[in-house]
PDB file of C-alpha atoms in Angstrom:
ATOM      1  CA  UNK F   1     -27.156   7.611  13.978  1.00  0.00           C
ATOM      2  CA  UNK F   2     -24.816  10.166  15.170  1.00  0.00           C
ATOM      3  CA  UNK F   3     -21.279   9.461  16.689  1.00  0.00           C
ATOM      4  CA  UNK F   4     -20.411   8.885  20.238  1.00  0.00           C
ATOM      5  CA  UNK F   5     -17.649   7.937  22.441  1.00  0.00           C
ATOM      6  CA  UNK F   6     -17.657   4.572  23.654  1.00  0.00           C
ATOM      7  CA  UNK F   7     -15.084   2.715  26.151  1.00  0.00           C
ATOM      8  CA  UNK F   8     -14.790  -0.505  24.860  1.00  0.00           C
ATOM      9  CA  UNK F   9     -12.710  -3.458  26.547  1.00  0.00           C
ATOM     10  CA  UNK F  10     -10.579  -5.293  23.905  1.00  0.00           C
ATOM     11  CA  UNK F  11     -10.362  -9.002  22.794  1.00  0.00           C
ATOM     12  CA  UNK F  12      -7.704 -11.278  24.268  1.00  0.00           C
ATOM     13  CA  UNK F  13      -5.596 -10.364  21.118  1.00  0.00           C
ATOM     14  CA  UNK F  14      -5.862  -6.816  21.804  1.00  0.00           C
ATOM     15  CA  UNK F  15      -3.549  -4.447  24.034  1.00  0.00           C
ATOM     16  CA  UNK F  16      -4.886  -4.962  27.635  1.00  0.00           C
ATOM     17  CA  UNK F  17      -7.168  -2.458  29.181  1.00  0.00           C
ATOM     18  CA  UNK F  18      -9.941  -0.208  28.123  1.00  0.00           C
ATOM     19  CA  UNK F  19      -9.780   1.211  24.945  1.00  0.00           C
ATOM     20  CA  UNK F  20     -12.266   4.387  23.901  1.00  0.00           C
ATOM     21  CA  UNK F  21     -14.596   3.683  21.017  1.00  0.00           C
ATOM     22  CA  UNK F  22     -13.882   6.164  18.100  1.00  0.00           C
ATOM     23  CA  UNK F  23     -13.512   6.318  14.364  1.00  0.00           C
ATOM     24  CA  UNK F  24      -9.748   6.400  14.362  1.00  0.00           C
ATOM     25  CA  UNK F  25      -9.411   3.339  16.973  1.00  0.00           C
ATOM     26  CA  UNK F  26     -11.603   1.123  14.925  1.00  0.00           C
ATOM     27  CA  UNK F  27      -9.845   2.244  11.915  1.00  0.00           C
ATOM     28  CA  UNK F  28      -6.479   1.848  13.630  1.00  0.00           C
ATOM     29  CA  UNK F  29      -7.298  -1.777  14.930  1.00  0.00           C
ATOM     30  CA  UNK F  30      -8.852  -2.753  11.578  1.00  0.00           C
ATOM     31  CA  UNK F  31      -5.657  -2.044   9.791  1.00  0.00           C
ATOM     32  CA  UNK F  32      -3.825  -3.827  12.382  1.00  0.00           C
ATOM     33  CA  UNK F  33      -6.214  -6.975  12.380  1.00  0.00           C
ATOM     34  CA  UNK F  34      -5.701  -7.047   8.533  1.00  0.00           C
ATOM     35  CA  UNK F  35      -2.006  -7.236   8.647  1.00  0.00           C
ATOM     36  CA  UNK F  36      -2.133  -9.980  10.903  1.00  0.00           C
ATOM     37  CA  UNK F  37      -4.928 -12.360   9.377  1.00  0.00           C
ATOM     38  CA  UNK F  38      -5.172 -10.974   5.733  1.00  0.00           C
ATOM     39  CA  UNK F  39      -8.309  -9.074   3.671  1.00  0.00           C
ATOM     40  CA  UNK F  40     -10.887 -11.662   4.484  1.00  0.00           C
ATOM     41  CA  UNK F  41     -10.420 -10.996   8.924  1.00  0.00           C
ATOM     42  CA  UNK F  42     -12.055  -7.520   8.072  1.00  0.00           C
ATOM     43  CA  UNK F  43     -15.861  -7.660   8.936  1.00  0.00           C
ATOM     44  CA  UNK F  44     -17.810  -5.151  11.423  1.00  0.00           C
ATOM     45  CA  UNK F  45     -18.068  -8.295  13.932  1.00  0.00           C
ATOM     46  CA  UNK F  46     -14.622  -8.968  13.569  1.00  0.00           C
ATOM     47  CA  UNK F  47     -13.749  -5.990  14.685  1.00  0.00           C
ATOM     48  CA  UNK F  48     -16.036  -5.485  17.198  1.00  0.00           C
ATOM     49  CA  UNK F  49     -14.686  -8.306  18.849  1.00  0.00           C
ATOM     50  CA  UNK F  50     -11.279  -6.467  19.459  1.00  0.00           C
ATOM     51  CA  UNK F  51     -12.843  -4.142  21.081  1.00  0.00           C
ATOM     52  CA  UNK F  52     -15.643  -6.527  23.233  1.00  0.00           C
ATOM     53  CA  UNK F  53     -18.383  -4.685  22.263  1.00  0.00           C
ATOM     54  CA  UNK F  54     -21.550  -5.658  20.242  1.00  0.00           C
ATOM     55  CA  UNK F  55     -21.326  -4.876  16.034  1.00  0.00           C
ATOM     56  CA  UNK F  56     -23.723  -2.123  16.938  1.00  0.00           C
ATOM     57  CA  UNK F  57     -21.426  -0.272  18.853  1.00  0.00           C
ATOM     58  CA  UNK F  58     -18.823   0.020  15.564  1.00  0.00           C
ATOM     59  CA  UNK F  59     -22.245   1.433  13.471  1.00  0.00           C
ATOM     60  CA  UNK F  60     -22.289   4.977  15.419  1.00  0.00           C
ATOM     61  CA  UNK F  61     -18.389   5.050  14.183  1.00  0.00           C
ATOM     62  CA  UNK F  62     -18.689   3.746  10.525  1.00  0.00           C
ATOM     63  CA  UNK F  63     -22.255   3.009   8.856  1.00  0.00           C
ATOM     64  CA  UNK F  64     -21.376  -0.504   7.600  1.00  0.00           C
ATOM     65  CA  UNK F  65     -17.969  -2.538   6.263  1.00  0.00           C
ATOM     66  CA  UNK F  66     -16.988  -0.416   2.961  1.00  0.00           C
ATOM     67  CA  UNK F  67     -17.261   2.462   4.574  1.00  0.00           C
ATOM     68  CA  UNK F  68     -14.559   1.226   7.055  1.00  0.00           C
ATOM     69  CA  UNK F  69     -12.344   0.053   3.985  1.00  0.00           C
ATOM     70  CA  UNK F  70     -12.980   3.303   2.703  1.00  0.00           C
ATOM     71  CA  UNK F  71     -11.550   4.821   5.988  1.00  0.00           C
ATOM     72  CA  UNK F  72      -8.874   2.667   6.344  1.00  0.00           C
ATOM     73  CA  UNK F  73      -7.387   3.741   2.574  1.00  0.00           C
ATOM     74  CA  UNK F  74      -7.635   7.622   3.710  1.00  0.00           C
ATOM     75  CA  UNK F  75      -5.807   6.371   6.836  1.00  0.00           C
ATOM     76  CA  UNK F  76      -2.905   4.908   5.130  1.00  0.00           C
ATOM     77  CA  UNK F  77      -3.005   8.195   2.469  1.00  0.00           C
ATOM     78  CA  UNK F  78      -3.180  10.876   5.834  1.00  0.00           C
ATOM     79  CA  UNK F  79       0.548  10.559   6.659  1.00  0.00           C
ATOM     80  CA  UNK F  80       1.775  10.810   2.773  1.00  0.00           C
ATOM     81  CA  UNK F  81       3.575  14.399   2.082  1.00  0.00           C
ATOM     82  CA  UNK F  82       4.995  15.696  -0.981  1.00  0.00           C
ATOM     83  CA  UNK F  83       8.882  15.902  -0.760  1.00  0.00           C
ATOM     84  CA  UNK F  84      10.655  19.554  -0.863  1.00  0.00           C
ATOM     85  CA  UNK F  85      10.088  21.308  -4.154  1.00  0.00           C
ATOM     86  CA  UNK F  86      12.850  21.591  -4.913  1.00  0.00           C
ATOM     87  CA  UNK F  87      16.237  19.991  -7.236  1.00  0.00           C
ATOM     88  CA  UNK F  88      15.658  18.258 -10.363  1.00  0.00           C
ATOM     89  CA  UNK F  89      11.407  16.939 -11.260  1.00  0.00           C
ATOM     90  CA  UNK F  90      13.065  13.552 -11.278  1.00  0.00           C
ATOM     91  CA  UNK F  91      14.097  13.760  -7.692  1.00  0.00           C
ATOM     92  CA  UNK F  92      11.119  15.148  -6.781  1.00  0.00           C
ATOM     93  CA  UNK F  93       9.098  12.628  -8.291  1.00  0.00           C
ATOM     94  CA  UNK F  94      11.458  10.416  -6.658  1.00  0.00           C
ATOM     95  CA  UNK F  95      10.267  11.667  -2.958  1.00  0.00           C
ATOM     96  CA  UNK F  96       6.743  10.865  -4.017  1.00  0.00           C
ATOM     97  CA  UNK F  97       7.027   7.405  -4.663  1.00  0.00           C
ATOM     98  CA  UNK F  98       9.250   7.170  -1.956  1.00  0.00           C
ATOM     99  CA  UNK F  99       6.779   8.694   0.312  1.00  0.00           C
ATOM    100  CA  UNK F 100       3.916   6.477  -0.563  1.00  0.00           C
ATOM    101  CA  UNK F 101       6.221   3.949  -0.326  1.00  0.00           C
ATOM    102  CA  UNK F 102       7.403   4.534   3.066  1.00  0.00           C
ATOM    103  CA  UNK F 103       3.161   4.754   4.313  1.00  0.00           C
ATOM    104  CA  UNK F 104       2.048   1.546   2.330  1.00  0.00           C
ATOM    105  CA  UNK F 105       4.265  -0.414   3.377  1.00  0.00           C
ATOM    106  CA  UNK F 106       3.344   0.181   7.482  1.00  0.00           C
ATOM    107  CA  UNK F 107       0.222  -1.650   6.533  1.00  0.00           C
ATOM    108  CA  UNK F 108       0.867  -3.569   3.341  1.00  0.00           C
ATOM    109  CA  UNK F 109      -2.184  -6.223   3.119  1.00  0.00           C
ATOM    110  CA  UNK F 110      -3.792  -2.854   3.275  1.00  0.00           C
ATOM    111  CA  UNK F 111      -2.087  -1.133   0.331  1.00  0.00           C
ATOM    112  CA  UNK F 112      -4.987  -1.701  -2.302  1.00  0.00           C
ATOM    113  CA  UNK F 113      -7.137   0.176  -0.441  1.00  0.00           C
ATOM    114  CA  UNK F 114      -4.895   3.381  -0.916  1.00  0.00           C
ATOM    115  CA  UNK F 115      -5.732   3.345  -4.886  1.00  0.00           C
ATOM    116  CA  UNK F 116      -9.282   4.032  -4.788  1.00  0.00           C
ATOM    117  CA  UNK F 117      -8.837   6.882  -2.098  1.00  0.00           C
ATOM    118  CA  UNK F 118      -6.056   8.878  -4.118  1.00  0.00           C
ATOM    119  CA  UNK F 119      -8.531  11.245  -5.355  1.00  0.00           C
ATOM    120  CA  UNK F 120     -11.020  11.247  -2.894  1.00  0.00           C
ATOM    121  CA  UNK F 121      -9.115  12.120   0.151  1.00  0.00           C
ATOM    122  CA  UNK F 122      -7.075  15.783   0.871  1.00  0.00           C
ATOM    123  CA  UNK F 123      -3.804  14.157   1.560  1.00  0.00           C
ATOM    124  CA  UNK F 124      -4.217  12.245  -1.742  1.00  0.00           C
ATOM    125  CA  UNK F 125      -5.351  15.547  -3.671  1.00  0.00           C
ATOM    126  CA  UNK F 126      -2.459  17.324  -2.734  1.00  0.00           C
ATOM    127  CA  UNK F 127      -0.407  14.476  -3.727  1.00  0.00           C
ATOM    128  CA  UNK F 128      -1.938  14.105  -7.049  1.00  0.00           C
ATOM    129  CA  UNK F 129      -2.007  18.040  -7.324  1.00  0.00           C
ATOM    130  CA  UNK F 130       2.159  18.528  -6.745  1.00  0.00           C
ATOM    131  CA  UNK F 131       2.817  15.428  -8.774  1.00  0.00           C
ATOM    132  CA  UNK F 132       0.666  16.698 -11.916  1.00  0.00           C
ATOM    133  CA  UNK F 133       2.133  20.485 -11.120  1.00  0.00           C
ATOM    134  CA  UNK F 134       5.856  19.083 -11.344  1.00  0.00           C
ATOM    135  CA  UNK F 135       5.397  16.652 -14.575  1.00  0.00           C
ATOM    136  CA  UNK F 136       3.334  19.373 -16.482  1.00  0.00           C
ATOM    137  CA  UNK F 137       6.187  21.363 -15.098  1.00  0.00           C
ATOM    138  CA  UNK F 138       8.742  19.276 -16.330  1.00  0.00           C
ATOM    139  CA  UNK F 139       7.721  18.936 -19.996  1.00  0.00           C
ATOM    140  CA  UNK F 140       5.390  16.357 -20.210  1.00  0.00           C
ATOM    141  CA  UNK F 141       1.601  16.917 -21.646  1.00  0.00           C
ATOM    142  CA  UNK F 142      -1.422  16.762 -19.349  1.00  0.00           C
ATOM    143  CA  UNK F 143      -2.211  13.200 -20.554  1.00  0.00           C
ATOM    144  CA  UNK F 144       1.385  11.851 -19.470  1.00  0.00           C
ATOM    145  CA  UNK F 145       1.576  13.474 -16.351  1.00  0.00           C
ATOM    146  CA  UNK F 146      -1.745  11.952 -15.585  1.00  0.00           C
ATOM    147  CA  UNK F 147      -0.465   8.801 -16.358  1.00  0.00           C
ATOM    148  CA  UNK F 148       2.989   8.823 -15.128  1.00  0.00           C
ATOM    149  CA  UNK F 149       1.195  10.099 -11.925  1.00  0.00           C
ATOM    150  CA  UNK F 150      -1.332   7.111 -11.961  1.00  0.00           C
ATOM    151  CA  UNK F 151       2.015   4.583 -12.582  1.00  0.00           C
ATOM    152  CA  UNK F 152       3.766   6.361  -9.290  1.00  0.00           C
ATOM    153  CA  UNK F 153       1.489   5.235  -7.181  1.00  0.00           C
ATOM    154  CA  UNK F 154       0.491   1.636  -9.031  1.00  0.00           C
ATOM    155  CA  UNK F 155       4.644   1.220  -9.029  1.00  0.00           C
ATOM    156  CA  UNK F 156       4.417   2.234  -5.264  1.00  0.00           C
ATOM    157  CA  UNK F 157       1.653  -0.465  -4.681  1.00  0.00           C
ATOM    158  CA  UNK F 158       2.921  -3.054  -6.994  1.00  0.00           C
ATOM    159  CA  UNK F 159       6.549  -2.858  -4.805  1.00  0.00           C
ATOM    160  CA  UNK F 160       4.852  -3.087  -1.303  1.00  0.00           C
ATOM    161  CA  UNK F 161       2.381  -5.592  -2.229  1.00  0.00           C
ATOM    162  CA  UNK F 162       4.181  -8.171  -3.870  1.00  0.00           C
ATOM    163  CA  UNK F 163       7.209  -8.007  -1.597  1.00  0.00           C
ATOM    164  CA  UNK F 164       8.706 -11.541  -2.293  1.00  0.00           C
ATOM    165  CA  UNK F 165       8.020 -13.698   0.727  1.00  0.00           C
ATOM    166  CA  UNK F 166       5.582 -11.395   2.168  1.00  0.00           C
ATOM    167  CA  UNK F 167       2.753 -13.241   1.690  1.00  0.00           C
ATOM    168  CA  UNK F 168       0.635 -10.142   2.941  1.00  0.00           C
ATOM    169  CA  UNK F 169      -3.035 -11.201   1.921  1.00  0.00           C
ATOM    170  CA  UNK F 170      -2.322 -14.495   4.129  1.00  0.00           C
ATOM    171  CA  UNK F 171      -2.794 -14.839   8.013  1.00  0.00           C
ATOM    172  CA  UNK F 172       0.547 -13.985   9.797  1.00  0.00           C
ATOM    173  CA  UNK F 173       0.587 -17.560  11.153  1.00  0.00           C
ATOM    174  CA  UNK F 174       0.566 -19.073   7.616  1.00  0.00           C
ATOM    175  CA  UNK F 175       2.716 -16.390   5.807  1.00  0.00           C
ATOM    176  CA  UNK F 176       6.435 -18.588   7.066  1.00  0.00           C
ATOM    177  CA  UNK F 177       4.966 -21.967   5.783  1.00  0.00           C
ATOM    178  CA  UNK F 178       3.549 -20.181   2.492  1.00  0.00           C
ATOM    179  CA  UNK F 179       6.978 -18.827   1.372  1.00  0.00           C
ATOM    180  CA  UNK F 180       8.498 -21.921   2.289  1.00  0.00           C
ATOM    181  CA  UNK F 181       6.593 -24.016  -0.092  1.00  0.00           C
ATOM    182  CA  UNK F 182       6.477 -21.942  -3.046  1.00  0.00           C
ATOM    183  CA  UNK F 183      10.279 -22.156  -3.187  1.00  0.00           C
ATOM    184  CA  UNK F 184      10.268 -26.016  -2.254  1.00  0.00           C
ATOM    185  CA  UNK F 185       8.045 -26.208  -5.642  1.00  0.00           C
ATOM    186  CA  UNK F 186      10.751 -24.110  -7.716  1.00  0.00           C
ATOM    187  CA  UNK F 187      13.677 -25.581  -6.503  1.00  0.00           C
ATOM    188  CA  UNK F 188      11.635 -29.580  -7.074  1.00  0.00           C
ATOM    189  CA  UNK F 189      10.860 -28.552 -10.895  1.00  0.00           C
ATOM    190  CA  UNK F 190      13.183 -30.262 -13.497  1.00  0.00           C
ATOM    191  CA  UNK F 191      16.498 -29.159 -13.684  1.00  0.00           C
ATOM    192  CA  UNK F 192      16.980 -29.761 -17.252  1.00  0.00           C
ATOM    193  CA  UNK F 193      13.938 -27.497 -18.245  1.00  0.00           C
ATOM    194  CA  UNK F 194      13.726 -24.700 -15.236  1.00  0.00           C
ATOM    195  CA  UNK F 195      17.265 -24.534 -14.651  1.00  0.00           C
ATOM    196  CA  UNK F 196      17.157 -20.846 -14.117  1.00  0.00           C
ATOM    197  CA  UNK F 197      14.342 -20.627 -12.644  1.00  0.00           C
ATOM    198  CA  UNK F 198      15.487 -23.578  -9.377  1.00  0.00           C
ATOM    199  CA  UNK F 199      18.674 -21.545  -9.339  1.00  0.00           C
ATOM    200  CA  UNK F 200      16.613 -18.345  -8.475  1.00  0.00           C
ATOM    201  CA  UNK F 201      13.933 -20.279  -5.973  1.00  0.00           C
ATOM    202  CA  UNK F 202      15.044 -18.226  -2.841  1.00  0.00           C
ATOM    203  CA  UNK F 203      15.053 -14.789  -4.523  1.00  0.00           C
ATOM    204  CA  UNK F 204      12.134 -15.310  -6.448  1.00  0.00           C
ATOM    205  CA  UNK F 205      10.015 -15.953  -3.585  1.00  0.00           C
ATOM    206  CA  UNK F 206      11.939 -14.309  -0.530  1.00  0.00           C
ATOM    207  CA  UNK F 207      13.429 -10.410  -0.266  1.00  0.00           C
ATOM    208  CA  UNK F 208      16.613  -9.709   2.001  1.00  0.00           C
ATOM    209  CA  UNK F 209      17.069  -6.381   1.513  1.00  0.00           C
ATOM    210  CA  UNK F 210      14.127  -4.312   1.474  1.00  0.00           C
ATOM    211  CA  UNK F 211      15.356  -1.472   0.856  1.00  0.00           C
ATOM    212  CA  UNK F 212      17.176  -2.769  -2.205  1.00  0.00           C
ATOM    213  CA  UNK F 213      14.135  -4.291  -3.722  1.00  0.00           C
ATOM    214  CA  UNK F 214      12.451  -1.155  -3.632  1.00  0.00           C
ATOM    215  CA  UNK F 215      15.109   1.033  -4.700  1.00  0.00           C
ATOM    216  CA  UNK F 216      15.557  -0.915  -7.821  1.00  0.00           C
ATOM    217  CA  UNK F 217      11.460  -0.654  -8.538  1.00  0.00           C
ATOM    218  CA  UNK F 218      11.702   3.161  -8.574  1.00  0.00           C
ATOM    219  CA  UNK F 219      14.829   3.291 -10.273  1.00  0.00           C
ATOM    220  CA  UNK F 220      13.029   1.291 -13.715  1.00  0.00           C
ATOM    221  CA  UNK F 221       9.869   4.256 -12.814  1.00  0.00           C
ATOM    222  CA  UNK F 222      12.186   7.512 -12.658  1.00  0.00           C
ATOM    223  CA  UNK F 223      14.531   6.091 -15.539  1.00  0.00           C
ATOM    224  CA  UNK F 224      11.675   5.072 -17.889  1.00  0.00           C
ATOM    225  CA  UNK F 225      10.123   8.367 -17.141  1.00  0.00           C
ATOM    226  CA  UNK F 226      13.623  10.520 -17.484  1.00  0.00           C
ATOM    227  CA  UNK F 227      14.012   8.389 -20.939  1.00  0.00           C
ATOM    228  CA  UNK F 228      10.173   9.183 -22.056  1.00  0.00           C
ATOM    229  CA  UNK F 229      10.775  13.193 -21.710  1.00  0.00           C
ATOM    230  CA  UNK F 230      14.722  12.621 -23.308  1.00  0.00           C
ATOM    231  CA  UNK F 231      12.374  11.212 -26.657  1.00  0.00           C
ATOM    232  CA  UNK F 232       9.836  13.374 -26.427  1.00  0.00           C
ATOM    233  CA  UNK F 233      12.528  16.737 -26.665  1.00  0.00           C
ATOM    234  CA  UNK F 234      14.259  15.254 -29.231  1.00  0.00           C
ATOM    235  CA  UNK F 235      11.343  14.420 -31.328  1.00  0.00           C
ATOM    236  CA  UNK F 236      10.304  18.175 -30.931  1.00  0.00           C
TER     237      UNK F 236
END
């Protein structure tokens, strides 16, 4: 089937009026629909319901439920953009994590669906292509840049999607209650054996500074990799 435009009216949980049919608004809802109610919300009826149409209407738009995962990864890629190049590779590399960073985290029960994309989507090409560029650039071999490109963007994805207290692969509604239990069970454990661990309950499973937490992530990244090259050189 080819595409068409469709008006579509949405669900009760959707903004108000009539929304048209397309690729990118099915896309766009999706995402939004999986940040509220987790992975598991995301099936072609599901969706269709936000927009009150039949699941047919979504299959002139995307041919069936991967292929809208699929989308929705090169949706959360599109708006990544490799920093200046220019100033030190570490600062550069820097701005790419940073970047990726800054897009994951608008949708972040989304974020695995990024990793799978990278290389299959132009945005994530010309990510991957400056990244590689600037390591291979920088000193390292082909194999390390490859795989201190690959840990940018797991580092990225390991930061937005296990944002303590986020709860992100849980329903919106249950996300509050979820936190709040996993750091009733720390702080209940026995004081005598976990007494670091009770002491550390809130932090462990709740984040009050954001942009702290992930500051700190890419620090241990740009470090380890700074230290990795400072070996290498002296070893040659």
């Amino acid at each position: 089937m080819s595409p068409r435009t469709a008006t579509a009216t949405p669900s009760t949980g959707a903004t108000p009026g009539r929304t048209e049919l397309s690729r990118e608004a099915i896309v766009d809802r999706a995402l939004t629909v999986m940040d509220a109610e987790g992975p598991d919300a995301i099936t072609i009826r599901r969706i269709a319901q936000e927009f009150g149409v039949t699941p047919m209407a979504l299959y002139w738009h995307v041919a069936n439920k991967d292929e809208l995962l699929a989308a929705m990864g090169d949706a959360l890629l599109a708006g990544v953009r490799p920093p200046p190049a220019t100033g030190p590779w570490h600062v550069q590399l820097r701005g790419v994590v940073d970047a990726l960073i800054t897009e994951l985290s608008r949708h972040p029960a989304a974020a695995d669906l990024a990793m799978p994309r990278m290389l299959q989507t132009e945005p994530g090409l010309r990510l991957a292509e400056f990244t590689l560029t600037l390591l291979e650039g920088a000193g390292f071999t082909r194999d390390q840049a490859a795989d201190l490109a690959r840990m940018g963007l797991q580092t990225a994805l390991m930061l937005v999607t296990q944002l303590p207290g986020s709860e992100s692969q849980a329903a919106m509604a249950e996300r509050e209650a979820l936190q709040a239990q996993k750091q009733a069970h720390l702080e209940s454990l026995p004081a005598d054996d976990y007494p670091h661990v009770r002491a550390a309950a809130e932090v462990l499973t709740n984040c009050d500074d954001e942009a702290a937490y992930y500051g700190f992530g890419v620090d241990l990244y740009i470090e380890g990799a700074q230290a990795l090259l400072r070996r290498q050189r002296r070893s040659a």
